[in-house]
mmCIF file with all atom_site columns, C-alpha atoms in Angstrom:
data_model
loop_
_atom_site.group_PDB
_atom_site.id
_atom_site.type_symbol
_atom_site.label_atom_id
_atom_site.label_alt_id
_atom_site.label_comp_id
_atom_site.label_asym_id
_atom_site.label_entity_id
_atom_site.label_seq_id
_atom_site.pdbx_PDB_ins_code
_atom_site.Cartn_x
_atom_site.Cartn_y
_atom_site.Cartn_z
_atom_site.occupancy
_atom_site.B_iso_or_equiv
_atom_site.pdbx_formal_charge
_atom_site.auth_seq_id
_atom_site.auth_comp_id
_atom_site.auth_asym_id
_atom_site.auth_atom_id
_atom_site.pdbx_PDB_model_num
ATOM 1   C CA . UNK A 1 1   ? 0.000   0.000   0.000   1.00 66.00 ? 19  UNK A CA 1
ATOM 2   C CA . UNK A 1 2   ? 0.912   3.642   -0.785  1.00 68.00 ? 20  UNK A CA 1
ATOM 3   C CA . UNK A 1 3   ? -0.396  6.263   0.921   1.00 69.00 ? 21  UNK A CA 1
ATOM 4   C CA . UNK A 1 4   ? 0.372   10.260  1.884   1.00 69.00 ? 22  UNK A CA 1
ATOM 5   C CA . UNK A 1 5   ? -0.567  10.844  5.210   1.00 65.00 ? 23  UNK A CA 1
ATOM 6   C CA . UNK A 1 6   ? 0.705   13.281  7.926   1.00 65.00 ? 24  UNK A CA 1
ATOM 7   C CA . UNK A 1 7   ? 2.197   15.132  5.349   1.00 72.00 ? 25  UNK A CA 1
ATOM 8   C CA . UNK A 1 8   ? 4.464   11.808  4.674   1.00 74.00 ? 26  UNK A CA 1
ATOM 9   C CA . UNK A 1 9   ? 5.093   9.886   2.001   1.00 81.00 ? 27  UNK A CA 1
ATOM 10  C CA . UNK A 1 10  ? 4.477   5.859   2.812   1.00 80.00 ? 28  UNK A CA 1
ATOM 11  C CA . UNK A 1 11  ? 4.827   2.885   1.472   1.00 80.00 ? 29  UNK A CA 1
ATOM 12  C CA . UNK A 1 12  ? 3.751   -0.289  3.827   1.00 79.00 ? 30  UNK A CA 1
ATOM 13  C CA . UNK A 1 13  ? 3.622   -3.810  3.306   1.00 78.00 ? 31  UNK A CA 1
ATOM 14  C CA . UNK A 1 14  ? 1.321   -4.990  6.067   1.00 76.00 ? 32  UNK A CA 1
ATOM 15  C CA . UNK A 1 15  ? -0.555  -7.532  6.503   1.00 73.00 ? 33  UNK A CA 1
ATOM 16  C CA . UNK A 1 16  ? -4.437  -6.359  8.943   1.00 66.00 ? 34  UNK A CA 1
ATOM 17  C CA . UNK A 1 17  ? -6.962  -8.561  10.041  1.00 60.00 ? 35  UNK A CA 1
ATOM 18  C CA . UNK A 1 18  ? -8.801  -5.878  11.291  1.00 61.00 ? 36  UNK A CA 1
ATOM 19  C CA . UNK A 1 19  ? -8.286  -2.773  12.630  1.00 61.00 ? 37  UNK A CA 1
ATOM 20  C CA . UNK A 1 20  ? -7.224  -3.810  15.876  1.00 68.00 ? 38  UNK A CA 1
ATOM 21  C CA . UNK A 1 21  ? -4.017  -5.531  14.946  1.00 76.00 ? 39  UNK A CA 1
ATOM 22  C CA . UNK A 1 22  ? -1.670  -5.154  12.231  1.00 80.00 ? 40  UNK A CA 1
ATOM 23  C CA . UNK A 1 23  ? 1.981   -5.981  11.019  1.00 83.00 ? 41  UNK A CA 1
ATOM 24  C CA . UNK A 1 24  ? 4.667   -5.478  8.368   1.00 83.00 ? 42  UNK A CA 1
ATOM 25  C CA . UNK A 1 25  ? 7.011   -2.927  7.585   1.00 86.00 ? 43  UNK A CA 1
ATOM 26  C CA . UNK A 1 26  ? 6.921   0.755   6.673   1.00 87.00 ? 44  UNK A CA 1
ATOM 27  C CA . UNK A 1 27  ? 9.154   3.085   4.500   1.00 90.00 ? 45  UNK A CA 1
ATOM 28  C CA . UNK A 1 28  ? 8.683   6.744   4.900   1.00 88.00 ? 46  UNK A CA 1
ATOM 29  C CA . UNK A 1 29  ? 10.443  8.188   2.143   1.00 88.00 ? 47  UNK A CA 1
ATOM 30  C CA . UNK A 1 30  ? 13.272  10.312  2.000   1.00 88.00 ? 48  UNK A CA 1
ATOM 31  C CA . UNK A 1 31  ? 13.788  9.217   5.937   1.00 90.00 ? 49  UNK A CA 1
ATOM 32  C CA . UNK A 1 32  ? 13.551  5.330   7.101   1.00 93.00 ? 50  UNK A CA 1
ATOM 33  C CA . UNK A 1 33  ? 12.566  2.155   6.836   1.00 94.00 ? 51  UNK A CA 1
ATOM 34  C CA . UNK A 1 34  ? 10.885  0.124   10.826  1.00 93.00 ? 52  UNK A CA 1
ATOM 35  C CA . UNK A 1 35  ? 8.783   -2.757  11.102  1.00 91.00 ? 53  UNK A CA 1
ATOM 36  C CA . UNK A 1 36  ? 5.997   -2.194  12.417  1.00 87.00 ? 54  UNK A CA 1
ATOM 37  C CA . UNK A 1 37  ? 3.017   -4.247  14.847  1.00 87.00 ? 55  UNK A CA 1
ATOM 38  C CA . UNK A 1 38  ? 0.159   -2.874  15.971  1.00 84.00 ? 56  UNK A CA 1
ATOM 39  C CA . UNK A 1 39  ? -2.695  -5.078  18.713  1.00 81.00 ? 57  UNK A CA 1
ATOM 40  C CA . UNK A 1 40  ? -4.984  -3.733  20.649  1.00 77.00 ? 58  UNK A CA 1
ATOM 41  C CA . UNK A 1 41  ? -3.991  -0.383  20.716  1.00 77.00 ? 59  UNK A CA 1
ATOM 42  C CA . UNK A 1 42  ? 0.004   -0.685  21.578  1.00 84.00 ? 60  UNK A CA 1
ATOM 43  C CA . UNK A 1 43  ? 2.179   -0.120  18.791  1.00 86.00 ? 61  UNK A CA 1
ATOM 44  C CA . UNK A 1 44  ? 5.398   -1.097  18.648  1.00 90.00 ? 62  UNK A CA 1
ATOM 45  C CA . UNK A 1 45  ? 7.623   0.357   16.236  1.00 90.00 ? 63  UNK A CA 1
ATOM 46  C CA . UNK A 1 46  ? 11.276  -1.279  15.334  1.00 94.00 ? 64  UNK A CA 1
ATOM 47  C CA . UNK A 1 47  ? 12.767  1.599   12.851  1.00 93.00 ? 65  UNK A CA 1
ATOM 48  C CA . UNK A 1 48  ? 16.348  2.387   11.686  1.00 95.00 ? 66  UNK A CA 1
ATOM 49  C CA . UNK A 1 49  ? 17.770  5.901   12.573  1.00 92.00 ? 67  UNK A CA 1
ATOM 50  C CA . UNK A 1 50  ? 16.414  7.456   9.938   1.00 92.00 ? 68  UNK A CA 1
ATOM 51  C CA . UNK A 1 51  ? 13.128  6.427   10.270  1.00 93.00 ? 69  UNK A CA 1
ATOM 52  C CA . UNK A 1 52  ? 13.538  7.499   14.242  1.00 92.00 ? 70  UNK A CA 1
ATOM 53  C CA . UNK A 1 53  ? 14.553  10.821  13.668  1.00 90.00 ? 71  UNK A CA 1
ATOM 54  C CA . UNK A 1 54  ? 11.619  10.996  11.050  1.00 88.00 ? 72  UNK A CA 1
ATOM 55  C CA . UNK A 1 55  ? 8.922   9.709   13.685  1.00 86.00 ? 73  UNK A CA 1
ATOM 56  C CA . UNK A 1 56  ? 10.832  12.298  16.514  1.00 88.00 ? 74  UNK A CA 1
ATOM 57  C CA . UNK A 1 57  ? 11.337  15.036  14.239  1.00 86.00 ? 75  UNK A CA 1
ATOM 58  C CA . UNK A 1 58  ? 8.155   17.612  16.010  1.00 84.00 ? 76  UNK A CA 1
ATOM 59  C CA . UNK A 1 59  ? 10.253  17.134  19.474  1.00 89.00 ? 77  UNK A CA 1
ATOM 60  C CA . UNK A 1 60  ? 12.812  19.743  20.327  1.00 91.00 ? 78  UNK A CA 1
ATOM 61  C CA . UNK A 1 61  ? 16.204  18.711  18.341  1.00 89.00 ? 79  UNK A CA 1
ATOM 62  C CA . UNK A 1 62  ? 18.153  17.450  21.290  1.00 91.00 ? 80  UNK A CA 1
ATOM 63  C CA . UNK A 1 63  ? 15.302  15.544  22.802  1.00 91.00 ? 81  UNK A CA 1
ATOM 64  C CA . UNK A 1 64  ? 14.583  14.063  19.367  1.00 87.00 ? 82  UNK A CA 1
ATOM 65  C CA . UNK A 1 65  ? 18.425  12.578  18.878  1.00 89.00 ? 83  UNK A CA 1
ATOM 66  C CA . UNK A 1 66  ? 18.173  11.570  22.518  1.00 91.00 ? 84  UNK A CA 1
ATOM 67  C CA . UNK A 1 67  ? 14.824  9.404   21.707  1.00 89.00 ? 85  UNK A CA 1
ATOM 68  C CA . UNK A 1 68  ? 15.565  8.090   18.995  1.00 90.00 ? 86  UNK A CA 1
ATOM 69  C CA . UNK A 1 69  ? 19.341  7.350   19.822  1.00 91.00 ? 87  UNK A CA 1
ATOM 70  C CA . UNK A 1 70  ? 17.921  5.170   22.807  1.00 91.00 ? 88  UNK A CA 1
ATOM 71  C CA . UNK A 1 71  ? 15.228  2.982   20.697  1.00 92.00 ? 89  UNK A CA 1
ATOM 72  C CA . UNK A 1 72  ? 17.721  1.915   18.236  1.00 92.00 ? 90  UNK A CA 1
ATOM 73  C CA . UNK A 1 73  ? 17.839  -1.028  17.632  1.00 91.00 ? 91  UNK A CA 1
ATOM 74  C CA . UNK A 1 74  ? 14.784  -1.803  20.119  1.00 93.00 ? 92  UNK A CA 1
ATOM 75  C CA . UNK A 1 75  ? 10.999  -2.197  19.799  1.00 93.00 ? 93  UNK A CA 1
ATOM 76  C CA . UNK A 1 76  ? 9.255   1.578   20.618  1.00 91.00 ? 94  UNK A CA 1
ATOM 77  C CA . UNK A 1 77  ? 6.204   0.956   22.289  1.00 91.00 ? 95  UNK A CA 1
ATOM 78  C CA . UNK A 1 78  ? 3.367   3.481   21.975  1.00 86.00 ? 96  UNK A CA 1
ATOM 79  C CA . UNK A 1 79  ? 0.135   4.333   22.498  1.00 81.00 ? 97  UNK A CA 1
ATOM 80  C CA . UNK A 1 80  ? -2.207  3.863   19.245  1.00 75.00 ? 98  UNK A CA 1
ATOM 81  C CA . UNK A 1 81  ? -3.904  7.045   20.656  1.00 78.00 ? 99  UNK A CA 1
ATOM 82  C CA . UNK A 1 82  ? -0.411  8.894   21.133  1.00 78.00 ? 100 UNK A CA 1
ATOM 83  C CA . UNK A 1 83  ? -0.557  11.787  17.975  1.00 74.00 ? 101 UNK A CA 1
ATOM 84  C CA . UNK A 1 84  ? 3.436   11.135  17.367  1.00 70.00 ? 102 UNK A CA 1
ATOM 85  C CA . UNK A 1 85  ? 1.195   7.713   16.136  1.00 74.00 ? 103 UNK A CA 1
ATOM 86  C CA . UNK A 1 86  ? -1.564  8.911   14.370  1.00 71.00 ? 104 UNK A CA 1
ATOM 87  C CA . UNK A 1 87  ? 0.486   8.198   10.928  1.00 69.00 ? 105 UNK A CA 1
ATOM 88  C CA . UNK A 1 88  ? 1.163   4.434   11.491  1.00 75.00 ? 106 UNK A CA 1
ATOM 89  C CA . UNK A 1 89  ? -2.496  4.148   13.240  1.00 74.00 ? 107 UNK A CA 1
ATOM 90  C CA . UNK A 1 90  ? -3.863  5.503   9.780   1.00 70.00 ? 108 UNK A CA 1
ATOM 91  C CA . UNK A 1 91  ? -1.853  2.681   8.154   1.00 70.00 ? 109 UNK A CA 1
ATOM 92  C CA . UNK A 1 92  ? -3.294  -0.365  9.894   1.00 72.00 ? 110 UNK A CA 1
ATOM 93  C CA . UNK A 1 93  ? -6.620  1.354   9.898   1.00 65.00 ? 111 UNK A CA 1
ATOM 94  C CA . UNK A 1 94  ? -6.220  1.671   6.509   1.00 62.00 ? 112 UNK A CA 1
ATOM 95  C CA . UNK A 1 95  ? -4.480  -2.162  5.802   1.00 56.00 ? 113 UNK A CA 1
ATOM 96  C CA . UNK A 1 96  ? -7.943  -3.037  6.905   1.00 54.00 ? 114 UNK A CA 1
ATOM 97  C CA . UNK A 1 97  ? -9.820  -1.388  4.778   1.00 54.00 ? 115 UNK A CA 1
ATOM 98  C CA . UNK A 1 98  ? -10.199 -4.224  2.362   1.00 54.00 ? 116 UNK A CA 1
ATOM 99  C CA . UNK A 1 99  ? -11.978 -6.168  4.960   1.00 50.00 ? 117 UNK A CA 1
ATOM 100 C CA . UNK A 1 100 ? -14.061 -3.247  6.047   1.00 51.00 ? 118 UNK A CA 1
ATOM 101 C CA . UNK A 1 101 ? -15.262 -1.073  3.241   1.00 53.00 ? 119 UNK A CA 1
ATOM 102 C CA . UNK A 1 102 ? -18.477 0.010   3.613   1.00 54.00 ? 120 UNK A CA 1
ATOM 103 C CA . UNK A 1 103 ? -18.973 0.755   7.498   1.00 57.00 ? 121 UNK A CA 1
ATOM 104 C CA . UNK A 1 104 ? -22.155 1.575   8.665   1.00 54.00 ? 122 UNK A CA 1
ATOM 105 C CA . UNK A 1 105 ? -21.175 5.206   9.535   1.00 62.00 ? 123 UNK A CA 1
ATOM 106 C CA . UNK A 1 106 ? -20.812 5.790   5.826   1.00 69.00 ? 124 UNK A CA 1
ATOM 107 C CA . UNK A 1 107 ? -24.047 7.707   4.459   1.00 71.00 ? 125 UNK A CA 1
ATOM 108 C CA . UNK A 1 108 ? -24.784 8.437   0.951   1.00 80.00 ? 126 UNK A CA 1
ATOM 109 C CA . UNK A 1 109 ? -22.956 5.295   -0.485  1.00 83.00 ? 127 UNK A CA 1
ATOM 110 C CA . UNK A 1 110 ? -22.950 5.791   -4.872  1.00 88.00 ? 128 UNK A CA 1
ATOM 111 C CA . UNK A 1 111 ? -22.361 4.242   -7.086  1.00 89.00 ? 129 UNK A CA 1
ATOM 112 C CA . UNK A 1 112 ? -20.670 6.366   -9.927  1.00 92.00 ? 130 UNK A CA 1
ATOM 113 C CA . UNK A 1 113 ? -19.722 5.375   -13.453 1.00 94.00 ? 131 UNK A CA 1
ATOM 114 C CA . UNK A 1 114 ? -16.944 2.457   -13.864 1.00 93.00 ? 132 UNK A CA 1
ATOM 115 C CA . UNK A 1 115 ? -13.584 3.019   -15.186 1.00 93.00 ? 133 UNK A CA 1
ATOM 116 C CA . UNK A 1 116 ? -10.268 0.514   -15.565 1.00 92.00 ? 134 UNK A CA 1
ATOM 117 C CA . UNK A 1 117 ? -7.188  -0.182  -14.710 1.00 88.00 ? 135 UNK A CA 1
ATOM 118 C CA . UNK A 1 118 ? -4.773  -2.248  -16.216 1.00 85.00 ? 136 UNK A CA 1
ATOM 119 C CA . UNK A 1 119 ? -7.560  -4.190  -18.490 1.00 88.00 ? 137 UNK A CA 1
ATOM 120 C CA . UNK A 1 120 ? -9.724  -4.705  -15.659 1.00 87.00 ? 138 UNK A CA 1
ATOM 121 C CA . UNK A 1 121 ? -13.138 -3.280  -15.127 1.00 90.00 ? 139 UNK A CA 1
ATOM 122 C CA . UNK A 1 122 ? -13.011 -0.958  -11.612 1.00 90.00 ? 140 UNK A CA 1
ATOM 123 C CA . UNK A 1 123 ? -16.235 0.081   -9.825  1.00 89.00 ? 141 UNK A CA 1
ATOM 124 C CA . UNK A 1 124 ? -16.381 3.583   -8.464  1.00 91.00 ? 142 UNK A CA 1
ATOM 125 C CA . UNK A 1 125 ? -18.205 4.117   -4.856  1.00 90.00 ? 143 UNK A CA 1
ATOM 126 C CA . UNK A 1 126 ? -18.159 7.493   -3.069  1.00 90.00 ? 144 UNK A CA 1
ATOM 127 C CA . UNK A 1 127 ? -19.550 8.393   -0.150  1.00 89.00 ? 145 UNK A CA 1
ATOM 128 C CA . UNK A 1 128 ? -19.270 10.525  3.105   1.00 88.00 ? 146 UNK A CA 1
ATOM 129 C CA . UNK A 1 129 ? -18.406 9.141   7.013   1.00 82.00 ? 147 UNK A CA 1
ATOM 130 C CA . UNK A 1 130 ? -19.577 10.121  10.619  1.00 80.00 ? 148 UNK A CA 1
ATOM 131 C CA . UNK A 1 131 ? -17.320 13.220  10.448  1.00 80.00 ? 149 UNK A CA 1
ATOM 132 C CA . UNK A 1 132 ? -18.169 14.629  6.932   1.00 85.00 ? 150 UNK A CA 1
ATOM 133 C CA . UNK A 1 133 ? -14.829 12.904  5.135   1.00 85.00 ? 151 UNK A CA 1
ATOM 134 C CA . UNK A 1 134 ? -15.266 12.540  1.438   1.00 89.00 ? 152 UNK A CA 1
ATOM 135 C CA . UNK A 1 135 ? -14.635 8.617   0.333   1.00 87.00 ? 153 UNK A CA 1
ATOM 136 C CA . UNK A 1 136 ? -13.621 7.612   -2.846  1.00 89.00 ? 154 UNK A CA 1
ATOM 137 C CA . UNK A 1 137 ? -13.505 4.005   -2.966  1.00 87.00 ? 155 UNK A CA 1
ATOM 138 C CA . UNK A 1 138 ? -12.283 1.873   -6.474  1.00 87.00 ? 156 UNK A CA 1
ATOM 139 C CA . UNK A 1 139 ? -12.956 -1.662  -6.395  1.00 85.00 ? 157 UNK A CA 1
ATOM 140 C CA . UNK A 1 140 ? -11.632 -3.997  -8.639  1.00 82.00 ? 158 UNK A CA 1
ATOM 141 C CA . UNK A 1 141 ? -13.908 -6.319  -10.285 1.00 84.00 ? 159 UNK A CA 1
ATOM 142 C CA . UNK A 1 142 ? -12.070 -9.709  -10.735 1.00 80.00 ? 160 UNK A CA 1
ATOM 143 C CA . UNK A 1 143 ? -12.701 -13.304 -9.562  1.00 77.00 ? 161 UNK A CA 1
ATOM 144 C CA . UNK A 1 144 ? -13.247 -12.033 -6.251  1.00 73.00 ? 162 UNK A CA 1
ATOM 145 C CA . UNK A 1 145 ? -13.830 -8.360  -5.900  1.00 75.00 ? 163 UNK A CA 1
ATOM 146 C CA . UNK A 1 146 ? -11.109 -6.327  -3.701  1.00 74.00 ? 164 UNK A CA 1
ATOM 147 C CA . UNK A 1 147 ? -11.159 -2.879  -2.244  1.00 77.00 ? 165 UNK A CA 1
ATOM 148 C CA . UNK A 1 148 ? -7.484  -1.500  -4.213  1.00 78.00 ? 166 UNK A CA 1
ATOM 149 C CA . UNK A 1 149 ? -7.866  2.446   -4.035  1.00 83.00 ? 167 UNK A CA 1
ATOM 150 C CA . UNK A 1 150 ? -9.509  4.464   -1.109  1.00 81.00 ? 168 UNK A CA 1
ATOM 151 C CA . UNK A 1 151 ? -9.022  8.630   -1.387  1.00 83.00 ? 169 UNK A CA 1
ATOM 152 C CA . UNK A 1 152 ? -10.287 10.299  1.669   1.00 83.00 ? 170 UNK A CA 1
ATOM 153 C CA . UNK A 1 153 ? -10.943 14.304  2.528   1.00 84.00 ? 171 UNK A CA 1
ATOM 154 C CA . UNK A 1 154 ? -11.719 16.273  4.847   1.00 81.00 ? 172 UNK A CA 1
ATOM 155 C CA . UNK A 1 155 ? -11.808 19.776  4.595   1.00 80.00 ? 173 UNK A CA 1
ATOM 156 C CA . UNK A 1 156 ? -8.317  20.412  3.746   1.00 78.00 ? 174 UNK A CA 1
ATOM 157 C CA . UNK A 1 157 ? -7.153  16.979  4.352   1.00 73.00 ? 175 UNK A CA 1
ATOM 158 C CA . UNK A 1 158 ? -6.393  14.405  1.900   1.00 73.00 ? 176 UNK A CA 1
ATOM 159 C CA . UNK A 1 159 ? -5.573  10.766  2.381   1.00 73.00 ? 177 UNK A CA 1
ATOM 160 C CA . UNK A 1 160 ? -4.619  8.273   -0.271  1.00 70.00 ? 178 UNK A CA 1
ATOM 161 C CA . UNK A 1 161 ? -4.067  4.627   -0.419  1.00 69.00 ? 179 UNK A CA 1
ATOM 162 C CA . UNK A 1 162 ? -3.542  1.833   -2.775  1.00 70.00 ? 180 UNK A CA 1
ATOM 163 C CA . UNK A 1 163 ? -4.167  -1.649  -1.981  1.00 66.00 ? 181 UNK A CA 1
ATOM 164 C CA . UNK A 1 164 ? -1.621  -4.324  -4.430  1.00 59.00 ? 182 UNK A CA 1
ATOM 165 C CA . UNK A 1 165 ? -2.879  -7.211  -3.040  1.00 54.00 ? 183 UNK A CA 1
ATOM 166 C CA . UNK A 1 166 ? -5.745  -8.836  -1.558  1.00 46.00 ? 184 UNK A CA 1
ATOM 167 C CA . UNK A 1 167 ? -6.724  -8.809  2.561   1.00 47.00 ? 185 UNK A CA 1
ATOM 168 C CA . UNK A 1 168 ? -4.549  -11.315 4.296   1.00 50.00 ? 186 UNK A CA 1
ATOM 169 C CA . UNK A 1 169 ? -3.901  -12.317 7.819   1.00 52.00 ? 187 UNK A CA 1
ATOM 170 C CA . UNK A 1 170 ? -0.490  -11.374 9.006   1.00 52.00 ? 188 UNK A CA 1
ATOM 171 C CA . UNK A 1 171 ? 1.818   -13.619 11.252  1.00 53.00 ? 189 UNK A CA 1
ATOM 172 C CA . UNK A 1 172 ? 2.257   -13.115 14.749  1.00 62.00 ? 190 UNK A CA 1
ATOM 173 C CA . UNK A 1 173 ? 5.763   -12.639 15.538  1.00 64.00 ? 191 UNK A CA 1
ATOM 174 C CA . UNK A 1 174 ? 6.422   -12.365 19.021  1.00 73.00 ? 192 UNK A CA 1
ATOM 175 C CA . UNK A 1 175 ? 8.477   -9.540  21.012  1.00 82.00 ? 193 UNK A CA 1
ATOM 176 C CA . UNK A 1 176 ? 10.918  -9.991  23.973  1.00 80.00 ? 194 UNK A CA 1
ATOM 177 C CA . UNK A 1 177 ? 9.793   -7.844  26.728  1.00 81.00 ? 195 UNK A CA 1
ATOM 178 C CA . UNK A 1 178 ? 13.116  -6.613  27.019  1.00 84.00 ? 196 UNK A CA 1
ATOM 179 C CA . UNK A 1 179 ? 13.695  -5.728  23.488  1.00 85.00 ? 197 UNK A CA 1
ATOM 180 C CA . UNK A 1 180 ? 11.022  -2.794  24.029  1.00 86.00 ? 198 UNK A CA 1
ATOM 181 C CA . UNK A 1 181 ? 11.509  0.997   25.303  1.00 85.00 ? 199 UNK A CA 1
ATOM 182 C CA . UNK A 1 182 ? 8.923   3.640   25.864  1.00 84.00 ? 200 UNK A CA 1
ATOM 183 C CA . UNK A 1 183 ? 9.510   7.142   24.395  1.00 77.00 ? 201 UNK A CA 1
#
């Protein structure tokens, strides 16, 4: 998936079951490469420097080299509600998208004229959530239908993501306690 969040640049490979737990890696471009997990609402974070300096960078300059100089090479834990988070969080929310398209907060769900991509015949939904985002959703129409582009605004906002592959569950890999730091 591709997406521009945060005023970020992303590409993640993840693999959601639903929005409550998700894992793979993420590239922020032009900063870092971390894998990521997300369950339950902790998210731990395993990122080279780059990618720590990146996720630190709205802390004062000192306190930002000192944070991310001591979860190098460890697993950051934080909070899924914590706004330094609210990037990744958009990322598994968004890695299970496929598996939750059309939620019932979405009002005014229509169907607009098809288009294609790459030979294949793509149905066009838009619509409008609980808070009065703007949803474009593209689904491709193949053997089994798949959400692969979602475009989201709201007001000045824009979100975009692009879904290669079909929804599928990720593996569990487990953490050490002791190979995780909090901020």
């Amino acid at each position: 998936m591709s997406m521009s969040t945060g005023g970020r640049d992303i590409r993640a490979e993840l693999g959601a079951a639903d929005p409550d737990f998700c894992e793979g890696s993420v590239t922020v471009y032009r900063a870092g490469t971390a894998q990521l997990r997300m369950e339950r609402g902790t998210l731990l974070v395993n990122g080279d420097s780059g990618f720590l300096k990146d996720h630190f960078r709205d802390r004062p300059e000192a306190e930002a080299e000192k944070a991310a100089e001591r979860a190098a090479g460890r697993w950051l834990k934080l909070s899924a509600s914590d706004r330094e988070a609210a990037h990744l969080v958009a990322l598994c929310t968004a890695g299970a998208a496929p598996a939750t398209a059309f939620s019932l907060d979405r009002t005014d769900i229509r169907r607009e004229p098809d288009t294609a991509s790459n030979g294949s015949d793509v149905a066009v939904f838009t619509s409008t959530d609980a808070n009065g985002s703007k949803i474009t959703d593209q689904v491709m129409l193949v053997d089994k239908p798949y959400l692969f582009k979602r475009n989201q605004q709201t007001g000045n906002a824009f979100d975009a993501g692009e879904y290669r592959i079909v929804h599928a569950p990720p593996l569990k890999t487990p953490v050490a306690p002791e190979d995780i730091v909090e901020p």
